[in-house]
XYZ file of C-alpha atoms in Angstrom:
685
model
C 8.920 56.354 -81.701
C 6.382 55.778 -78.965
C 7.837 52.371 -78.048
C 11.396 53.637 -78.421
C 11.023 55.526 -75.153
C 11.061 52.240 -73.284
C 14.449 51.264 -74.691
C 16.065 54.386 -73.223
C 15.609 52.860 -69.766
C 18.236 50.261 -70.627
C 20.862 52.970 -70.936
C 20.229 54.325 -67.444
C 23.014 53.632 -64.926
C 23.150 54.137 -61.174
C 25.496 56.823 -59.862
C 26.987 57.104 -56.375
C 27.157 60.455 -54.695
C 28.557 62.304 -51.766
C 26.086 64.020 -49.455
C 25.456 67.745 -48.934
C 24.620 67.635 -45.236
C 22.248 69.909 -43.319
C 22.169 68.287 -39.886
C 21.446 71.427 -37.813
C 18.910 74.239 -38.166
C 19.259 77.292 -35.934
C 16.491 79.683 -34.893
C 16.746 82.918 -32.889
C 14.221 84.834 -30.799
C 13.932 87.006 -27.683
C 11.717 86.807 -24.625
C 10.883 89.981 -22.668
C 11.132 89.291 -18.927
C 10.433 92.874 -17.766
C 10.915 96.420 -19.016
C 14.561 96.136 -17.932
C 15.452 92.523 -18.749
C 15.151 90.175 -21.695
C 16.276 86.713 -22.668
C 17.952 85.768 -25.942
C 16.826 82.320 -27.089
C 18.986 80.351 -29.540
C 17.618 76.933 -30.538
C 19.327 74.169 -32.511
C 17.195 71.468 -34.110
C 19.426 68.481 -34.817
C 18.735 65.722 -37.330
C 18.342 62.204 -35.986
C 21.683 60.444 -35.523
C 23.695 63.688 -35.180
C 24.787 65.545 -32.023
C 26.053 69.032 -31.150
C 28.629 69.395 -28.388
C 27.925 71.206 -25.145
C 29.618 74.469 -24.133
C 31.207 72.736 -21.178
C 33.996 70.555 -22.549
C 37.547 70.505 -21.241
C 40.510 71.365 -23.429
C 41.805 68.565 -25.564
C 38.341 67.425 -26.617
C 36.115 68.310 -29.577
C 35.139 71.898 -30.386
C 32.528 73.052 -27.818
C 29.604 75.253 -28.781
C 30.511 78.868 -27.987
C 28.877 82.298 -28.308
C 30.266 85.771 -28.958
C 28.049 88.848 -28.460
C 28.986 92.269 -29.804
C 29.140 94.908 -27.099
C 26.634 97.779 -27.246
C 25.520 100.641 -24.965
C 21.909 99.467 -25.568
C 22.258 96.356 -23.419
C 24.481 94.495 -20.977
C 24.976 90.739 -20.663
C 23.882 89.146 -17.393
C 25.729 85.983 -16.449
C 26.655 83.278 -18.951
C 24.795 81.312 -21.611
C 22.714 78.460 -20.215
C 21.678 75.351 -22.100
C 18.770 72.933 -21.783
C 17.980 70.118 -21.601
C 20.890 68.780 -19.604
C 23.646 67.497 -21.870
C 24.251 63.775 -22.342
C 27.618 62.800 -20.865
C 29.563 59.746 -21.992
C 33.143 58.507 -22.117
C 34.746 59.108 -25.521
C 37.676 56.774 -26.189
C 38.948 58.948 -29.016
C 39.779 61.820 -26.653
C 40.085 59.617 -23.547
C 37.745 61.903 -21.627
C 34.093 62.452 -20.824
C 32.254 64.362 -23.531
C 28.931 66.243 -23.181
C 26.638 66.620 -26.157
C 23.027 67.253 -27.222
C 20.731 65.299 -29.548
C 17.440 66.207 -31.273
C 17.126 69.762 -29.885
C 18.934 72.102 -27.524
C 18.081 75.642 -26.413
C 20.681 78.198 -25.318
C 19.611 81.277 -23.323
C 21.449 84.484 -22.480
C 19.964 87.131 -20.161
C 20.536 90.821 -20.946
C 19.743 94.089 -19.165
C 18.019 96.592 -21.457
C 19.222 100.199 -21.496
C 16.592 101.129 -24.084
C 13.248 99.475 -24.961
C 14.179 98.641 -28.552
C 17.501 97.254 -29.756
C 19.068 94.280 -31.496
C 21.822 91.944 -30.339
C 24.406 90.855 -32.885
C 26.964 88.144 -32.528
C 28.108 84.756 -33.706
C 28.216 81.174 -32.538
C 30.658 78.384 -33.323
C 29.737 74.728 -33.126
C 30.744 71.279 -34.285
C 28.305 68.521 -35.274
C 29.059 64.799 -35.531
C 27.331 61.488 -36.014
C 28.511 57.890 -35.621
C 30.345 58.009 -38.940
C 31.838 61.473 -39.348
C 32.268 64.988 -37.991
C 31.691 68.137 -40.017
C 34.165 71.012 -39.790
C 33.577 73.583 -37.007
C 31.204 76.229 -38.344
C 30.531 79.833 -37.399
C 27.017 81.301 -37.689
C 26.318 85.017 -37.426
C 23.019 86.253 -35.991
C 21.109 89.437 -35.221
C 18.264 89.138 -32.714
C 15.721 92.002 -32.395
C 14.647 92.847 -28.840
C 11.690 95.184 -28.335
C 9.536 95.709 -25.272
C 5.867 95.974 -26.346
C 4.233 94.470 -23.301
C 4.302 91.062 -25.007
C 6.420 88.095 -24.120
C 8.247 87.041 -27.252
C 9.776 88.830 -30.201
C 10.932 86.406 -32.872
C 13.802 87.045 -35.206
C 12.773 87.316 -38.854
C 15.589 84.967 -39.767
C 14.317 82.153 -37.531
C 14.352 78.623 -38.871
C 16.861 79.394 -41.591
C 18.667 76.126 -42.300
C 22.387 75.983 -41.897
C 23.886 74.219 -44.882
C 27.215 72.483 -44.507
C 28.935 70.879 -47.414
C 30.990 67.752 -47.012
C 33.986 68.120 -49.333
C 34.004 65.827 -52.333
C 37.800 65.723 -52.208
C 39.693 66.046 -48.948
C 42.960 67.900 -49.186
C 45.967 66.723 -47.169
C 45.813 67.725 -43.514
C 48.549 68.221 -40.985
C 48.019 64.940 -39.172
C 46.301 61.620 -39.666
C 44.460 60.090 -36.730
C 45.318 56.452 -35.933
C 42.749 53.775 -36.663
C 42.525 50.737 -34.377
C 43.930 47.613 -35.945
C 45.874 49.682 -38.508
C 49.175 50.653 -36.961
C 51.747 52.807 -38.749
C 55.283 51.490 -39.229
C 57.722 52.201 -36.422
C 59.523 54.864 -38.420
C 56.375 56.394 -39.844
C 55.993 60.150 -39.978
C 52.363 61.239 -39.616
C 52.941 64.743 -40.858
C 51.851 65.606 -44.370
C 53.443 68.030 -46.738
C 51.293 71.111 -47.314
C 53.297 72.250 -50.289
C 51.132 73.078 -53.291
C 51.362 70.490 -56.025
C 50.187 70.748 -59.606
C 47.350 68.274 -59.789
C 44.186 67.520 -61.771
C 40.989 69.308 -60.866
C 38.703 67.184 -58.656
C 35.264 66.357 -59.948
C 32.059 67.174 -58.065
C 29.500 64.399 -58.205
C 26.526 65.823 -56.304
C 24.770 67.762 -59.031
C 25.533 65.033 -61.570
C 23.951 62.407 -59.344
C 20.796 64.452 -58.753
C 20.490 65.092 -62.481
C 20.836 61.342 -63.065
C 18.021 60.629 -60.598
C 15.835 63.319 -62.158
C 16.433 62.056 -65.710
C 15.711 58.468 -64.636
C 12.457 59.667 -63.086
C 11.579 61.662 -66.200
C 12.184 58.652 -68.459
C 10.097 56.520 -66.098
C 7.297 59.089 -66.343
C 7.429 58.999 -70.138
C 7.216 55.200 -70.012
C 4.219 55.448 -67.663
C 2.572 57.902 -70.069
C 2.351 55.107 -72.662
C 0.782 52.608 -70.268
C -2.786 51.270 -70.744
C -3.973 52.974 -67.542
C -2.935 56.499 -68.577
C -2.660 56.887 -72.350
C -6.386 56.352 -73.135
C -7.334 58.936 -70.463
C -5.588 61.841 -72.214
C -8.347 62.714 -74.754
C -11.008 62.469 -72.014
C -9.090 64.716 -69.615
C -8.243 67.307 -72.253
C -11.842 67.319 -73.461
C -12.971 67.984 -69.878
C -10.707 71.038 -69.636
C -11.641 72.514 -73.004
C -15.436 72.007 -72.696
C -16.155 72.581 -69.021
C -13.894 75.632 -68.694
C -16.008 77.651 -71.127
C -13.081 79.525 -72.622
C -9.698 78.495 -73.967
C -7.838 80.694 -71.447
C -9.646 79.143 -68.495
C -9.118 75.661 -69.905
C -5.368 76.294 -70.131
C -5.360 77.617 -66.560
C -7.160 74.481 -65.332
C -4.731 72.239 -67.203
C -1.726 74.001 -65.629
C -3.214 73.642 -62.120
C -3.947 69.981 -62.889
C -0.338 69.417 -64.020
C 1.103 71.165 -60.948
C -1.163 69.047 -58.733
C 0.281 65.877 -60.284
C 3.802 67.111 -59.489
C 2.891 68.054 -55.891
C 1.317 64.631 -55.245
C 4.269 62.587 -56.468
C 6.959 64.821 -54.913
C 5.096 64.500 -51.596
C 5.360 60.720 -52.017
C 9.134 61.018 -52.500
C 9.467 63.176 -49.377
C 7.407 60.651 -47.425
C 9.822 57.874 -48.412
C 12.722 60.028 -47.204
C 11.032 60.622 -43.859
C 10.272 56.915 -43.429
C 13.797 55.719 -44.186
C 15.828 58.600 -42.769
C 19.272 59.778 -43.907
C 21.343 57.057 -42.228
C 19.214 54.211 -43.618
C 19.440 55.685 -47.116
C 23.230 55.841 -46.846
C 23.478 52.198 -45.751
C 21.049 50.823 -48.358
C 23.515 50.394 -51.217
C 25.641 47.834 -49.341
C 23.015 46.324 -47.035
C 22.156 42.701 -47.724
C 18.668 43.155 -46.289
C 17.917 46.177 -48.475
C 19.274 44.559 -51.620
C 17.290 41.372 -51.047
C 14.128 43.412 -50.430
C 14.805 45.440 -53.585
C 15.279 42.218 -55.560
C 11.983 40.806 -54.277
C 10.142 44.082 -54.931
C 11.371 44.320 -58.528
C 10.461 40.702 -59.219
C 6.917 41.374 -57.937
C 6.694 44.505 -60.112
C 7.981 42.589 -63.148
C 5.542 39.704 -62.682
C 2.718 42.243 -62.363
C 3.669 43.885 -65.665
C 3.926 40.481 -67.330
C 0.232 39.963 -66.559
C 0.139 37.611 -63.552
C -1.815 40.113 -61.429
C -2.415 43.827 -60.986
C -1.290 45.948 -58.067
C -4.336 48.032 -57.170
C -5.401 50.304 -54.344
C -8.658 49.914 -52.349
C -11.663 51.015 -54.434
C -13.078 52.940 -51.446
C -10.045 55.235 -51.481
C -10.384 55.829 -55.223
C -14.107 56.586 -54.871
C -13.480 59.122 -52.075
C -10.955 61.000 -54.168
C -13.305 60.919 -57.165
C -16.131 62.432 -55.082
C -13.915 65.277 -53.904
C -12.840 66.001 -57.492
C -16.397 67.222 -58.193
C -16.048 70.206 -55.850
C -14.650 72.410 -58.591
C -11.972 75.087 -58.404
C -8.404 74.381 -57.325
C -9.445 71.746 -54.773
C -11.472 69.888 -57.380
C -8.587 69.876 -59.863
C -6.179 68.697 -57.165
C -8.370 65.729 -56.265
C -8.930 65.050 -59.942
C -5.147 64.651 -60.264
C -5.138 62.525 -57.105
C -7.786 60.274 -58.655
C -5.613 59.841 -61.759
C -2.679 58.802 -59.535
C -4.840 56.232 -57.726
C -6.639 54.830 -60.773
C -3.403 54.435 -62.723
C -1.505 52.850 -59.830
C -1.711 49.358 -61.336
C 0.441 50.656 -64.206
C 2.530 53.334 -62.526
C 3.070 51.545 -59.180
C 5.826 49.196 -60.401
C 7.600 52.055 -62.226
C 7.372 54.293 -59.158
C 8.578 51.424 -56.975
C 11.575 50.839 -59.234
C 12.500 54.524 -59.209
C 12.215 54.734 -55.421
C 14.279 51.557 -55.015
C 16.919 53.152 -57.242
C 16.972 56.432 -55.311
C 17.017 54.757 -51.885
C 19.811 52.370 -52.906
C 22.006 55.337 -53.852
C 21.771 56.707 -50.330
C 20.695 60.141 -51.510
C 18.638 62.014 -48.906
C 16.689 64.038 -51.490
C 16.843 61.316 -54.142
C 13.271 59.978 -53.788
C 11.765 63.476 -54.010
C 13.922 64.391 -57.019
C 13.064 61.108 -58.752
C 9.354 61.725 -58.211
C 9.748 65.306 -59.476
C 11.166 63.963 -62.737
C 8.478 61.261 -62.958
C 5.574 63.641 -62.296
C 6.958 66.273 -64.674
C 6.947 63.754 -67.521
C 3.309 62.887 -66.704
C 2.115 66.464 -66.185
C 3.698 68.099 -69.247
C 1.761 66.083 -71.897
C -1.613 66.708 -70.191
C -0.864 70.427 -70.037
C 0.458 70.690 -73.611
C -2.471 68.783 -75.128
C -4.875 71.092 -73.265
C -3.071 74.151 -74.664
C -2.879 72.658 -78.172
C -5.913 70.324 -78.456
C -5.375 69.931 -82.204
C -2.361 67.732 -81.387
C -4.753 65.030 -80.219
C -5.471 64.189 -83.853
C -1.812 63.200 -84.312
C -1.780 60.799 -81.350
C -1.682 57.081 -82.200
C -4.887 55.300 -81.252
C -4.969 53.105 -78.176
C -4.590 49.410 -78.840
C -2.637 46.252 -78.130
C 0.666 48.095 -78.447
C 0.047 49.659 -75.004
C 0.125 46.193 -73.409
C 3.343 45.502 -75.327
C 4.925 48.534 -73.666
C 3.771 47.264 -70.273
C 5.127 43.742 -70.811
C 8.417 45.148 -72.141
C 8.867 47.087 -68.922
C 8.228 43.835 -67.058
C 11.123 42.123 -68.833
C 13.346 45.126 -68.144
C 12.494 45.206 -64.429
C 13.135 41.465 -64.151
C 16.629 41.998 -65.572
C 17.299 44.909 -63.199
C 16.213 42.824 -60.205
C 19.188 40.490 -60.585
C 21.587 43.414 -60.188
C 20.520 43.766 -56.546
C 20.772 40.010 -55.955
C 24.252 40.083 -57.463
C 25.304 42.824 -55.008
C 24.470 40.564 -52.051
C 26.147 37.558 -53.666
C 29.392 39.486 -54.151
C 29.459 41.034 -50.680
C 28.961 37.672 -48.932
C 31.068 35.623 -51.396
C 28.286 33.164 -52.118
C 29.810 32.542 -55.527
C 26.418 31.771 -57.090
C 25.902 34.761 -59.392
C 29.346 35.014 -60.957
C 29.753 37.118 -64.060
C 29.008 34.307 -66.504
C 25.928 33.109 -64.557
C 24.630 36.674 -64.363
C 25.162 37.092 -68.119
C 23.390 33.799 -68.843
C 20.319 35.022 -66.930
C 20.308 38.330 -68.787
C 20.782 36.624 -72.161
C 17.744 34.413 -71.507
C 15.578 37.348 -70.357
C 16.442 39.556 -73.330
C 16.151 36.664 -75.827
C 12.622 35.846 -74.582
C 11.798 39.552 -74.734
C 12.982 39.743 -78.341
C 10.933 36.696 -79.390
C 7.917 38.176 -77.594
C 8.236 41.361 -79.645
C 8.361 39.251 -82.811
C 5.090 37.584 -81.787
C 6.674 34.155 -81.238
C 5.653 34.192 -77.569
C 2.214 35.342 -76.384
C 0.980 36.160 -72.888
C -2.549 36.030 -71.479
C -3.405 39.714 -71.949
C -2.026 40.026 -75.490
C -4.365 40.727 -78.376
C -4.076 38.984 -81.725
C -1.750 40.691 -84.210
C -1.931 40.043 -87.927
C 1.414 41.686 -88.683
C 4.464 43.192 -86.933
C 4.665 46.974 -87.163
C 7.960 48.526 -88.226
C 8.657 50.174 -84.817
C 8.024 46.850 -83.074
C 10.235 45.030 -85.578
C 13.119 47.484 -85.167
C 12.852 47.342 -81.386
C 12.866 43.520 -81.508
C 15.996 43.708 -83.655
C 17.621 45.980 -81.089
C 16.750 43.668 -78.165
C 17.960 40.554 -80.000
C 21.087 42.415 -81.117
C 21.793 43.342 -77.508
C 21.301 39.676 -76.604
C 23.903 38.588 -79.158
C 26.251 41.335 -77.915
C 26.233 39.724 -74.447
C 26.980 36.185 -75.658
C 30.800 36.605 -76.013
C 30.795 37.756 -72.385
C 30.181 34.131 -71.388
C 33.780 33.484 -72.486
C 35.243 36.632 -70.896
C 34.702 39.441 -73.441
C 34.807 42.765 -71.504
C 31.401 44.115 -72.744
C 32.346 47.699 -71.866
C 28.890 49.083 -72.694
C 27.342 47.259 -69.716
C 30.405 46.465 -67.593
C 29.181 48.721 -64.778
C 26.119 46.493 -64.318
C 27.984 43.181 -64.345
C 29.872 41.436 -61.559
C 33.641 42.113 -61.787
C 35.557 40.397 -64.584
C 37.677 38.272 -62.192
C 34.522 36.421 -61.036
C 34.296 34.900 -64.527
C 34.668 31.104 -64.249
C 35.541 30.531 -67.907
C 37.622 33.422 -69.250
C 39.234 32.842 -72.653
C 39.602 36.583 -73.247
C 41.844 37.350 -70.277
C 43.935 34.207 -70.642
C 44.638 34.777 -74.309
C 44.292 38.476 -74.845
C 45.707 40.006 -71.702
C 49.118 39.660 -70.160
C 48.357 39.037 -66.538
C 51.203 39.981 -64.254
C 52.468 37.492 -61.726
C 50.500 37.784 -58.510
C 52.435 38.112 -55.275
C 52.297 34.787 -53.423
C 50.577 34.439 -50.061
C 48.806 37.803 -50.004
C 46.158 38.328 -47.370
C 42.582 37.909 -48.693
C 43.929 36.956 -52.146
C 41.410 34.113 -52.278
C 38.478 36.535 -51.898
C 39.402 39.313 -54.311
C 40.948 39.518 -57.758
C 42.156 42.694 -59.467
C 41.079 43.394 -63.074
C 43.371 43.560 -66.106
C 46.031 41.304 -64.572
C 46.980 43.917 -61.974
C 48.928 42.746 -58.935
C 46.881 44.261 -56.105
C 46.913 43.984 -52.342
C 43.691 43.775 -50.324
C 45.103 44.560 -46.901
C 46.205 48.100 -46.038
C 49.211 47.337 -43.834
C 50.470 44.555 -46.093
C 50.371 46.830 -49.125
C 52.090 49.679 -47.280
C 54.900 47.345 -46.157
C 55.374 46.104 -49.728
C 55.507 49.669 -51.093
C 58.378 50.417 -48.710
C 60.183 47.285 -49.846
C 59.974 48.207 -53.545
C 60.140 52.007 -52.964
C 56.947 52.842 -54.868
C 53.984 55.117 -54.102
C 50.660 53.583 -53.070
C 47.326 53.948 -54.857
C 44.540 53.330 -52.345
C 41.449 52.184 -54.227
C 38.389 52.463 -51.976
C 35.853 50.394 -53.866
C 32.830 48.153 -53.288
C 31.024 45.167 -54.722
C 27.822 47.171 -55.257
C 29.614 50.264 -56.575
C 28.508 50.743 -60.186
C 30.858 53.660 -60.776
C 33.805 51.573 -59.538
C 33.098 49.060 -62.298
C 32.823 51.916 -64.816
C 36.246 53.228 -63.849
C 37.796 49.752 -64.025
C 36.227 49.072 -67.425
C 36.616 52.486 -69.080
C 39.642 54.210 -67.536
C 41.990 51.553 -66.179
C 42.334 49.600 -69.481
C 43.854 52.667 -71.189
C 47.430 51.829 -72.134
C 48.969 54.818 -70.327
C 46.884 54.284 -67.178
C 47.454 50.536 -67.035
C 51.197 50.981 -67.540
C 51.430 53.349 -64.574
C 49.279 51.102 -62.369
C 51.476 48.090 -63.154
C 54.908 49.716 -63.092
C 54.786 52.859 -60.933
C 52.377 52.020 -58.111
C 51.484 49.509 -55.451
C 47.714 49.074 -55.815
C 45.722 48.454 -52.614
C 42.039 47.729 -53.299
C 39.851 47.984 -50.204
C 36.226 46.771 -50.501
C 34.173 48.829 -48.042
C 31.005 46.705 -48.353
C 32.559 43.262 -48.045
C 30.836 41.113 -45.406
C 33.736 38.782 -44.580
C 33.862 38.318 -40.803
C 37.074 39.483 -39.155
C 38.923 37.085 -36.815
C 38.092 37.706 -33.156
C 41.532 39.174 -32.463
C 41.085 41.737 -35.277
C 37.669 43.034 -34.240
C 37.726 46.407 -32.492
C 35.665 49.401 -31.483
C 36.131 52.347 -33.823
C 37.643 55.426 -32.247
C 36.000 57.413 -35.010
C 32.399 56.194 -34.850
C 32.316 54.266 -31.595
C 30.852 51.250 -33.431
C 32.177 47.724 -33.199
C 34.042 46.764 -36.365
C 33.225 43.144 -37.172
C 33.655 42.765 -40.940
C 36.379 43.472 -43.442
C 34.217 46.041 -45.231
C 33.528 47.895 -41.976
C 37.278 48.034 -41.302
C 38.062 49.664 -44.639
C 35.018 51.951 -44.441
C 36.206 53.082 -41.010
C 39.665 53.716 -42.436
C 38.279 55.806 -45.299
C 35.936 57.864 -43.106
C 38.426 58.500 -40.288
C 41.468 59.320 -42.403
C 39.932 60.970 -45.438
C 36.563 62.295 -44.262
C 34.405 60.678 -46.936
C 32.485 57.439 -47.459
C 31.719 57.555 -51.187
C 33.219 55.217 -53.749
C 35.198 55.027 -55.916
C 37.789 57.069 -54.064
C 41.461 57.084 -55.011
C 44.225 58.269 -52.674
C 47.946 58.394 -53.492
C 50.276 58.024 -50.486
C 53.840 56.996 -49.800
C 54.904 54.161 -47.472
C 54.929 56.659 -44.568
C 51.204 57.177 -45.215
C 51.625 60.751 -46.403
C 48.924 61.857 -48.830
C 50.849 63.162 -51.832
C 48.170 64.827 -53.982
C 44.470 65.624 -53.657
C 42.424 62.394 -53.873
C 40.151 61.709 -56.828
C 36.579 60.419 -57.070
C 34.552 59.148 -60.037
C 35.717 60.747 -63.280
C 35.755 59.003 -66.663
C 38.200 61.553 -68.137
C 41.214 59.362 -68.936
C 43.587 62.324 -69.298
C 42.575 63.543 -65.850
C 43.408 60.141 -64.349
C 46.745 60.000 -66.169
C 47.646 63.427 -64.778
C 46.517 62.314 -61.312
C 48.860 59.308 -61.410
C 51.749 61.306 -62.894
C 51.486 64.071 -60.291
C 51.436 61.515 -57.489
C 54.531 59.748 -58.841
C 56.322 63.078 -59.318
C 55.618 64.123 -55.716
C 56.781 60.732 -54.434
C 60.063 61.056 -56.365
C 60.537 64.597 -55.044
C 60.308 63.728 -51.352
C 62.002 60.312 -51.448
């Protein structure tokens, strides 16, 4: 059972997520000028990369920041609201006018005349916040600011620094109009209005909580794996003995163990927050499709894997460890905290690669809180055993003794991390069309890694740090059988077998060079000749897809069929899951082939656009140079989201027919989604 925990890591899959955004935090206070006058101070702290619009914007532009104060006999407004610092002014091509906005922080002030020494001013403010990629809906915030003359200068509102939480919708409902995107012109007879009539449609799926749970569980499993590492497992009896003997009483020993466990959690969660602060929200969002990030992740995981395989150990400076150890002797809460800190430092050679892998995972998903949540799961799995064994010290007798099997766990994690590393390298290969790590090459690498791992578990291969074993234990034998069985499972994939259990991790099926399965077992439909980008992309399951938005729209008008926009990506794991688990269903595949024109748009593709097709985005203001940027700009500007997979049903006039869908493996839900879209198309055409 103890080694079985490692195998669970194989079943972990990445999940993409939409963001819950909190780009602005408002605080409210008052400043007494005299016994007759005061100043209301309203401050907005704005996250890096975002901006709030000034009050002074002409009509026809974005929503300006505005204030409404409730009238009261206790005070009277003097003049208008001022703002500082001076707003940044720049030409905005979207609105064809100069726009004023604030970054980082802005303070608004309103003078009032006091009719009584103590009162409160109630009101509301409305504002709009944007960044280079999107704008959040205009939001209204209510406030109540106490004003009291006590001879002092400032009276702060009790509600100061309360964060304003804005939620980006997972599914964007049809709006009245669709803004044009440069380089993507509607047909001459297109109608940009969208029907607002209510349509019976499947319930959208929210991904946010699911994604965070996935990150937490991955961290928890990583913590359990770290628990059985040579640097931590042997320390458990010593640590528990320290609590039970030095505390003097069982109750105090339990209290010390709980403080020790909480300290472990605080230390690792702080590490996760530090990673978030270093990278920032925008960098986290771009990581999943960035070639630089993916190459760095690949290199990092290879280093971690080689370390676990015994080539070297990743250690921290001994001076730092000694300092923490000295401070752990102080006693009390501080002593226990530094005792936990010492554990984290001493065990870094074992836990460092696991922590690095978890952080790489969280960062690559673009989740702002992901690193902290991953570290919370990791530290919880480490802290709980220490605490439980201190509460129930008799359980120590049931623990397996330390031995060579601990190094086996460590080496096994090394093989696993080496396999995971090639996933990141594959993402870059697909996005840039290198054509090196096609599906069959990727599978060949994995087959070799897992085969060597299986023979290692059987004792046929030995590494430098391994101890001599006279026999193979039953748990080790069964785990070797599982690894070798998984290896044999992958072998048919070299000839095109779908391998649904791991399809989300593999390059897309059409990248297979030698595919007997598709040629013999699947009826591929005739592909339309001369399609744009047809040489770069290939749809799964013999589907006849388009890879250019305008070309697909024009074809849908020709054949009088609705359009299924498939916003996807090379590095999108959930896209591969949908294509492998939902699309092959007979009812789904029939509708995709017969009832729809499929347009697959890869938002992370790095193919350079021709010079005459490059443009500056009216939505983000950025220069669009690659094919992926073009489709990402289309998705963000028209549908207000940048997560994949994302499915939108439209007609050839670009009307959105039903609420779009995101990742959802419920086949019946997807069937209903396609049926409702077809029914709405038939109704209005």
